[in-house]
XYZ file of C-alpha atoms in Angstrom:
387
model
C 66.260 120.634 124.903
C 68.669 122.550 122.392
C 72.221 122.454 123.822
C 74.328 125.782 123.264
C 75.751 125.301 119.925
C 73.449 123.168 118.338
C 71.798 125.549 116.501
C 75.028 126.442 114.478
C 74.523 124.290 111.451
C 72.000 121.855 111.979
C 72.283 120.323 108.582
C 76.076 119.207 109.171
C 75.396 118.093 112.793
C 72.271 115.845 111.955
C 74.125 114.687 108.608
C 77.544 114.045 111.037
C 74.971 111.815 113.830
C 73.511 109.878 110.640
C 77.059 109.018 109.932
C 78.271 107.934 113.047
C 75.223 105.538 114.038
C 76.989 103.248 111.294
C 79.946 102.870 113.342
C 78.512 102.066 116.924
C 80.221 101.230 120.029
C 80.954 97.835 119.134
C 83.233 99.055 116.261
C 85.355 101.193 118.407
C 85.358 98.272 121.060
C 87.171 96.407 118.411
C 89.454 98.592 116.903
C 90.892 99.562 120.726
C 91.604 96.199 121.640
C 93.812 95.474 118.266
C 95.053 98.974 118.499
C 93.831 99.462 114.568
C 92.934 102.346 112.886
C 88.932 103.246 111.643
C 89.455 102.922 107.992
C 86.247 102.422 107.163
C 85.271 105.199 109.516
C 87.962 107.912 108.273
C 86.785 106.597 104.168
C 82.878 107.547 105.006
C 83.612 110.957 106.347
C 85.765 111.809 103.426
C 83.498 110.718 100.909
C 80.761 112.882 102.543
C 83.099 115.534 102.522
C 83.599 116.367 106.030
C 87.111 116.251 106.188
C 87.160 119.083 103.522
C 84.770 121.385 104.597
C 87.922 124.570 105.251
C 89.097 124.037 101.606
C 87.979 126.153 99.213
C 85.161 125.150 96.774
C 88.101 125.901 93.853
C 89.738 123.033 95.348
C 86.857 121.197 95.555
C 86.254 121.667 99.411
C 83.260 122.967 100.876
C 84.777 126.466 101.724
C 83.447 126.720 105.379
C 84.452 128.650 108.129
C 86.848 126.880 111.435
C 82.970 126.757 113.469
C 81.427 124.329 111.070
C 84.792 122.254 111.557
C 84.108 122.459 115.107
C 80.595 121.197 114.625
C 81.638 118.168 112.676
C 84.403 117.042 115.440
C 82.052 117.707 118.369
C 79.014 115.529 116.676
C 81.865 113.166 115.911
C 82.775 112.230 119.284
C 79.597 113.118 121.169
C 78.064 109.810 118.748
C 81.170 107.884 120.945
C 83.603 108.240 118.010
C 86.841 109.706 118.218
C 88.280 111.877 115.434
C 91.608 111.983 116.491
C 92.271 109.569 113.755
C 91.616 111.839 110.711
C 91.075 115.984 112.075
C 94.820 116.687 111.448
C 93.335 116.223 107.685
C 91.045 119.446 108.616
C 93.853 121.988 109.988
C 97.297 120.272 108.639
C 96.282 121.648 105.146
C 95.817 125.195 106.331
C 99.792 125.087 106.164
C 99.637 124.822 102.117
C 96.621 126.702 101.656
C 97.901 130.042 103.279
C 101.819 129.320 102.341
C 102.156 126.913 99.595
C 102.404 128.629 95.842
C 100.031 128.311 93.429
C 101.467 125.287 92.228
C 101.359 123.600 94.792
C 98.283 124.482 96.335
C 96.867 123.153 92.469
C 98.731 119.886 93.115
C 97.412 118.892 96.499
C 94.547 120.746 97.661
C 91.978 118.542 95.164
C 93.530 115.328 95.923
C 93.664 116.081 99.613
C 89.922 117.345 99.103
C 88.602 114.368 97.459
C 90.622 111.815 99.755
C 93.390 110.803 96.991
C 95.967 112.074 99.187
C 95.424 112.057 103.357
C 97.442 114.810 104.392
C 97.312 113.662 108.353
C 100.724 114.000 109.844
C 101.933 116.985 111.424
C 105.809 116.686 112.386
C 106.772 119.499 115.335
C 107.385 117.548 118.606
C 111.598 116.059 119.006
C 112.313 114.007 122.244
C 114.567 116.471 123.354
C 112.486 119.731 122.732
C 108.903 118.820 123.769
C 106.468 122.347 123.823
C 109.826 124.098 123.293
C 109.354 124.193 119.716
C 112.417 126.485 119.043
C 114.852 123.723 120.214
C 114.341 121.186 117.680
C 117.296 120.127 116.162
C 115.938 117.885 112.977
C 118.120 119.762 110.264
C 117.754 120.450 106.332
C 120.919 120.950 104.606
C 120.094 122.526 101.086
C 122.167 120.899 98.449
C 121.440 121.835 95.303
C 118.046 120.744 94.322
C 117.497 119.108 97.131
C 117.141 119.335 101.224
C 118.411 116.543 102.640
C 117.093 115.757 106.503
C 118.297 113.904 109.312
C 116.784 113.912 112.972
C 114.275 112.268 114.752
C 110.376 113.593 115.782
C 107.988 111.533 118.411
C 104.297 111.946 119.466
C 103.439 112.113 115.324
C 100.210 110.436 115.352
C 98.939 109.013 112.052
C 102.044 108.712 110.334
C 101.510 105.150 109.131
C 98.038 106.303 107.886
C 99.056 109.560 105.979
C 100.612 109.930 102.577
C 101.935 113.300 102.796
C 103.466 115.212 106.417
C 104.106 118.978 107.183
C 107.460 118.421 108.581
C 109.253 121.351 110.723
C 112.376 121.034 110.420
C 115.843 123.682 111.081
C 117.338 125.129 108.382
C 119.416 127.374 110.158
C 120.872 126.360 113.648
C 119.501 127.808 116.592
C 122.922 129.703 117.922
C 123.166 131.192 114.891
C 119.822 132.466 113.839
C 119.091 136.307 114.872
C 116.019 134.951 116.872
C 115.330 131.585 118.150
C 112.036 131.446 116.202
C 114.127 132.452 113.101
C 115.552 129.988 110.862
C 112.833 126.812 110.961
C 111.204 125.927 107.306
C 108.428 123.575 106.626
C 108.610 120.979 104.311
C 105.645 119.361 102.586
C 107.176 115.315 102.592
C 105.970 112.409 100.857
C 105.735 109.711 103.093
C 105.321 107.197 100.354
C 108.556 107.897 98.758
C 110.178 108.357 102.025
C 109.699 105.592 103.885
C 112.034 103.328 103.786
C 114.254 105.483 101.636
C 116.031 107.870 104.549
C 112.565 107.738 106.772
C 111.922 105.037 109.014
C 108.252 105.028 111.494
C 108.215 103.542 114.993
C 104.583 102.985 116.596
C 104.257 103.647 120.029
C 101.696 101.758 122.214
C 100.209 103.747 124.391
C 97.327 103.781 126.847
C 94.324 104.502 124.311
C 94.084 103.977 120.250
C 95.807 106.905 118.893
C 98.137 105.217 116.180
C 100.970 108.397 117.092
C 104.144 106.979 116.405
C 108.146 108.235 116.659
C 109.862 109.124 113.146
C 113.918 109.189 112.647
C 115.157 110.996 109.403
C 118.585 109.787 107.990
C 119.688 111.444 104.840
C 115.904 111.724 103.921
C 116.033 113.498 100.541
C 113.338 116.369 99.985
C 112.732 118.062 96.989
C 113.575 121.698 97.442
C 110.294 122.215 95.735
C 108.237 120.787 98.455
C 109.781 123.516 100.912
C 106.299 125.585 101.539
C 106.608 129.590 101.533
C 110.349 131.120 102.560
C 113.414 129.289 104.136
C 113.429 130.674 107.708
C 109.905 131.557 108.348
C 108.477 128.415 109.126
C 107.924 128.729 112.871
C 105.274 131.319 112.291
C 103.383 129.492 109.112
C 102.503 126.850 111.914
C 100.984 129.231 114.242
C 98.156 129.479 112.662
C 97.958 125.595 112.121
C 98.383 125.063 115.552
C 95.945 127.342 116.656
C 93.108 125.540 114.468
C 94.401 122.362 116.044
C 93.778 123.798 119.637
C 90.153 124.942 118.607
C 89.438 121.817 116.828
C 90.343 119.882 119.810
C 88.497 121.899 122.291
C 85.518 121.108 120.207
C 86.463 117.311 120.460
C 86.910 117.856 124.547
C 83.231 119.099 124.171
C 81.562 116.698 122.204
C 83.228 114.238 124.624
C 81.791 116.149 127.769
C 78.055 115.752 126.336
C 78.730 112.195 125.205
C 79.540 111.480 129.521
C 76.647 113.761 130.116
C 74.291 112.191 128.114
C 74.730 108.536 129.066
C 75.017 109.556 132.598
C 71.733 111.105 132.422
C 70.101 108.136 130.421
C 72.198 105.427 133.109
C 71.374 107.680 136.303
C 67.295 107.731 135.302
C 67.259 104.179 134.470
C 69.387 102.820 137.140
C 67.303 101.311 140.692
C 68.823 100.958 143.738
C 67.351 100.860 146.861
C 64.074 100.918 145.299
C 64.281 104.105 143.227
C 66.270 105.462 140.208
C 69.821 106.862 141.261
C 69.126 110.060 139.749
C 66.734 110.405 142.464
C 69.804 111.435 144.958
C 71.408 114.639 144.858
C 74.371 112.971 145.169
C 74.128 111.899 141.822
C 71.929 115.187 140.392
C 74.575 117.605 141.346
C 77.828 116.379 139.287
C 75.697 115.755 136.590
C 74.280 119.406 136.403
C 77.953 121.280 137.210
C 79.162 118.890 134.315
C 76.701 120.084 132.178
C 77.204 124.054 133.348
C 80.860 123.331 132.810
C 80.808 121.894 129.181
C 78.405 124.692 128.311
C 80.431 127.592 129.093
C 83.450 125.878 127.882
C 81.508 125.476 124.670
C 80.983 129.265 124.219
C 84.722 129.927 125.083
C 85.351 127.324 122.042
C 82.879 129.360 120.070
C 84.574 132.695 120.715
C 87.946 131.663 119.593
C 86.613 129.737 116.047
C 84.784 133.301 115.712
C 87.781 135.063 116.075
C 89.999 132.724 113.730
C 87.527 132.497 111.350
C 87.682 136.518 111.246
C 91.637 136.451 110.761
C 91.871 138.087 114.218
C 94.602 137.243 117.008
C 93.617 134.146 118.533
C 96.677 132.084 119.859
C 95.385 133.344 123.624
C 91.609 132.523 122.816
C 92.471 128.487 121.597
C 95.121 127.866 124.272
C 92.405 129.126 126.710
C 89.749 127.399 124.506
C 91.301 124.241 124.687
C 92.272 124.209 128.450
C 88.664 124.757 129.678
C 86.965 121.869 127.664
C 89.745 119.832 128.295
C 88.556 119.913 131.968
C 84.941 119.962 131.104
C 84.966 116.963 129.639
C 87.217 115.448 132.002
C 85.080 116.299 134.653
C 82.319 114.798 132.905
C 83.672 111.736 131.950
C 84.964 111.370 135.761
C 81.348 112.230 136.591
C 79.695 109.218 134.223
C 82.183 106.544 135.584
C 81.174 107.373 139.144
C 77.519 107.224 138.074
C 77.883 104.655 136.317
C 79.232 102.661 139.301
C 80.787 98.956 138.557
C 79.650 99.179 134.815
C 81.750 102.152 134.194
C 84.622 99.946 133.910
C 83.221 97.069 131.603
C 84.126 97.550 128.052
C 80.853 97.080 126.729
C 79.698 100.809 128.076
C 81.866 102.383 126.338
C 82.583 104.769 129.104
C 86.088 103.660 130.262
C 87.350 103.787 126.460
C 85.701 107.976 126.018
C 87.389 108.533 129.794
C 90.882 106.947 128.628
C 90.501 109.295 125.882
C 89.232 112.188 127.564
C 92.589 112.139 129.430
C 94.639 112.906 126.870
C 93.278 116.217 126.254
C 95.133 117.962 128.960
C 97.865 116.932 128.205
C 98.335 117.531 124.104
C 98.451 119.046 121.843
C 99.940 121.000 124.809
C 99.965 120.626 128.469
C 97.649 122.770 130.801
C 100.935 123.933 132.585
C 101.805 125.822 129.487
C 98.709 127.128 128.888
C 98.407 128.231 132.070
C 102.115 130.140 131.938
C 101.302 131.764 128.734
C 98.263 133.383 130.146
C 100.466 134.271 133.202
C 102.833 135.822 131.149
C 101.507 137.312 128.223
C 98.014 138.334 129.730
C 98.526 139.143 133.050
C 101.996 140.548 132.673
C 103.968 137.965 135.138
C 107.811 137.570 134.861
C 108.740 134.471 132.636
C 109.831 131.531 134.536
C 111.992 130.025 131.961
């Protein structure tokens, strides 16, 4: 059977599975219980070129559209892998493609392309602003030449594995900018001049392998060439970057939600008790088939807003709600396979606890369902803010 979605480029998904049997369960197994980061993993999918397939062929990308992205990440993590530690290198570009000048889109764009540079670190989220992006307080204070930044950012995964960050930073304070969107800039750092040198990188431990980590700026010094588009506008040059990253990820939820399907399926078929395969019970049919009829209609939702972002239409409603219902599929899912799966659910060698501690995450960043929720309430349905 041909699942919804599979028959969107078949070359990319059967050259993505081909990929991905080379780094089976036991290499994930590993790399969770050190808490280290797929090297190996993240190197083959940039030499294949997967990583680069939204930047343009002049930049030696492949020049595809937001749904082949989507096909790569879903293959990725329906194989059991997780690309959570390289997709940032997909959408944080997007930021210097659209923005950067000419120059600058010459200097990075091929070495980002051809995995010289890893462009992985995307630097929004402050301790004290969390999804209220307009209250970050990490500063740039133009002097001459030269911004110089000081403040502090947390939940930036891949940090320690990325040699250049977009970096959102205030170049205006809040109180006095006309609007509180107004007066943010984006600056294109180099983390291998900065660290150490006014940037210092914190790793947080946290319940699955993410490598995210917390960042404090003091005195970093940025070129003011590095500053992408105009001082003041960067709130909105994100946007778009962050509505890739919601898409991107909903793909991820769903390529998670067939990975719990699928070895549910296999385990519930194979699986004897009381003389006669589990599968055999309703009990077990039934959240196995609404799994399935979830992930597939979240799948077309995911479809509908890469189709509209790939046309330059308005999205940002279309990936929140994207991201919220696969999120939940695959939750679902994975919540569905452990049960199945009984006992063994829980042993490492399964696989399935690692996929459901990762499945978690999902609905709760890149943002949280509550806030997806109040921005439908609010600027769909018309409700009175409540905040």
């Amino acid at each position: 059977m041909i699942e919804f979605g599979e028959q969107s480029f078949p070359e990319i998904r059967e050259a993505v599975r081909k990929l991905c049997a080379g780094f089976p369960g036991e290499y994930w197994r590993e790399l969770d219980r050190e808490r280290a980061y797929p090297t190996e993993f993240v190197r083959a999918l940039t030499q294949d070129g997967f990583l680069s397939v939204l930047i343009p062929e002049e930049y030696g990308g492949s020049g595809l559209g937001l749904t082949a992205a989507t096909a790569v990440l879903e293959e990725i993590h329906r194989a059991g892998a997780n690309g959570g530690a390289c997709h940032a290198q997909m959408y944080t570009m997007g930021t210097v493609l659209k923005h950067g000048s000419p120059a600058q889109k010459a200097e990075y764009l091929p070495k980002i392309a051809s995995g010289e540079l890893r462009l992985q670190a995307f630097g929004v989220t402050e301790p004290t602003a969390g999804t209220d992006t307009t209250r970050i307080s990490t500063f740039a204070k133009r002097v001459g030449e030269t911004y110089v930044v000081n403040g502090q950012k947390i939940w930036i995964s891949r940090a320690e594995h990325s040699d250049l960050m977009v970096l959102l930073v205030r170049t205006t304070a809040r109180q006095d900018a006309a609007r509180p969107s107004d007066g943010m800039s984006v600056l294109l750092v180099d983390m291998r001049k900065a660290i150490g040198n006014g940037l210092t990188i914190r790793p947080i431990r946290t319940m699955l392998n993410h490598a995210t980590t917390e960042l404090f700026f003091d005195n970093l010094e940025v070129p003011a060439e590095n500053l992408l588009g105009e001082e003041g506008k960067g709130f909105k040059y994100i946007l778009d970057g962050m509505n890739a990253e919601r898409i991107l990820i909903a793909a991820e939820c769903i390529g998670d939600g067939r990975f719990f399907i699928d070895r549910a399926s296999a385990y519930a078929k194979e699986r004897e008790v009381f003389g006669r395969p589990i599968g055999a019970n309703q009990g077990v049919q039934f959240p196995l088939a609404r799994a399935h009829v979830n992930v597939t209609a979240a799948a077309l939702m995911v479809k509908h807003a890469a189709d509209l972002f790939e046309a330059g239409k308005p999205c940002g409603t279309e990936a929140n709600m994207a991201k919220l219902v696969a999120s939940e599929a695959s939750w679902f899912a994975a919540d569905m396979a452990l049960q199945t799966h009984g006992g063994f659910g829980f042993a490492e060698e399964y696989d399935i606890e690692r996929k459901f501690r990762e499945a978690r995450l999902y609905q709760v960043a890149p943002i949280s369902t509550n806030l997806i929720l109040s921005h439908v309430a609010t600027h769909v349905l018309g409700q009175p803010k409540s905040f």
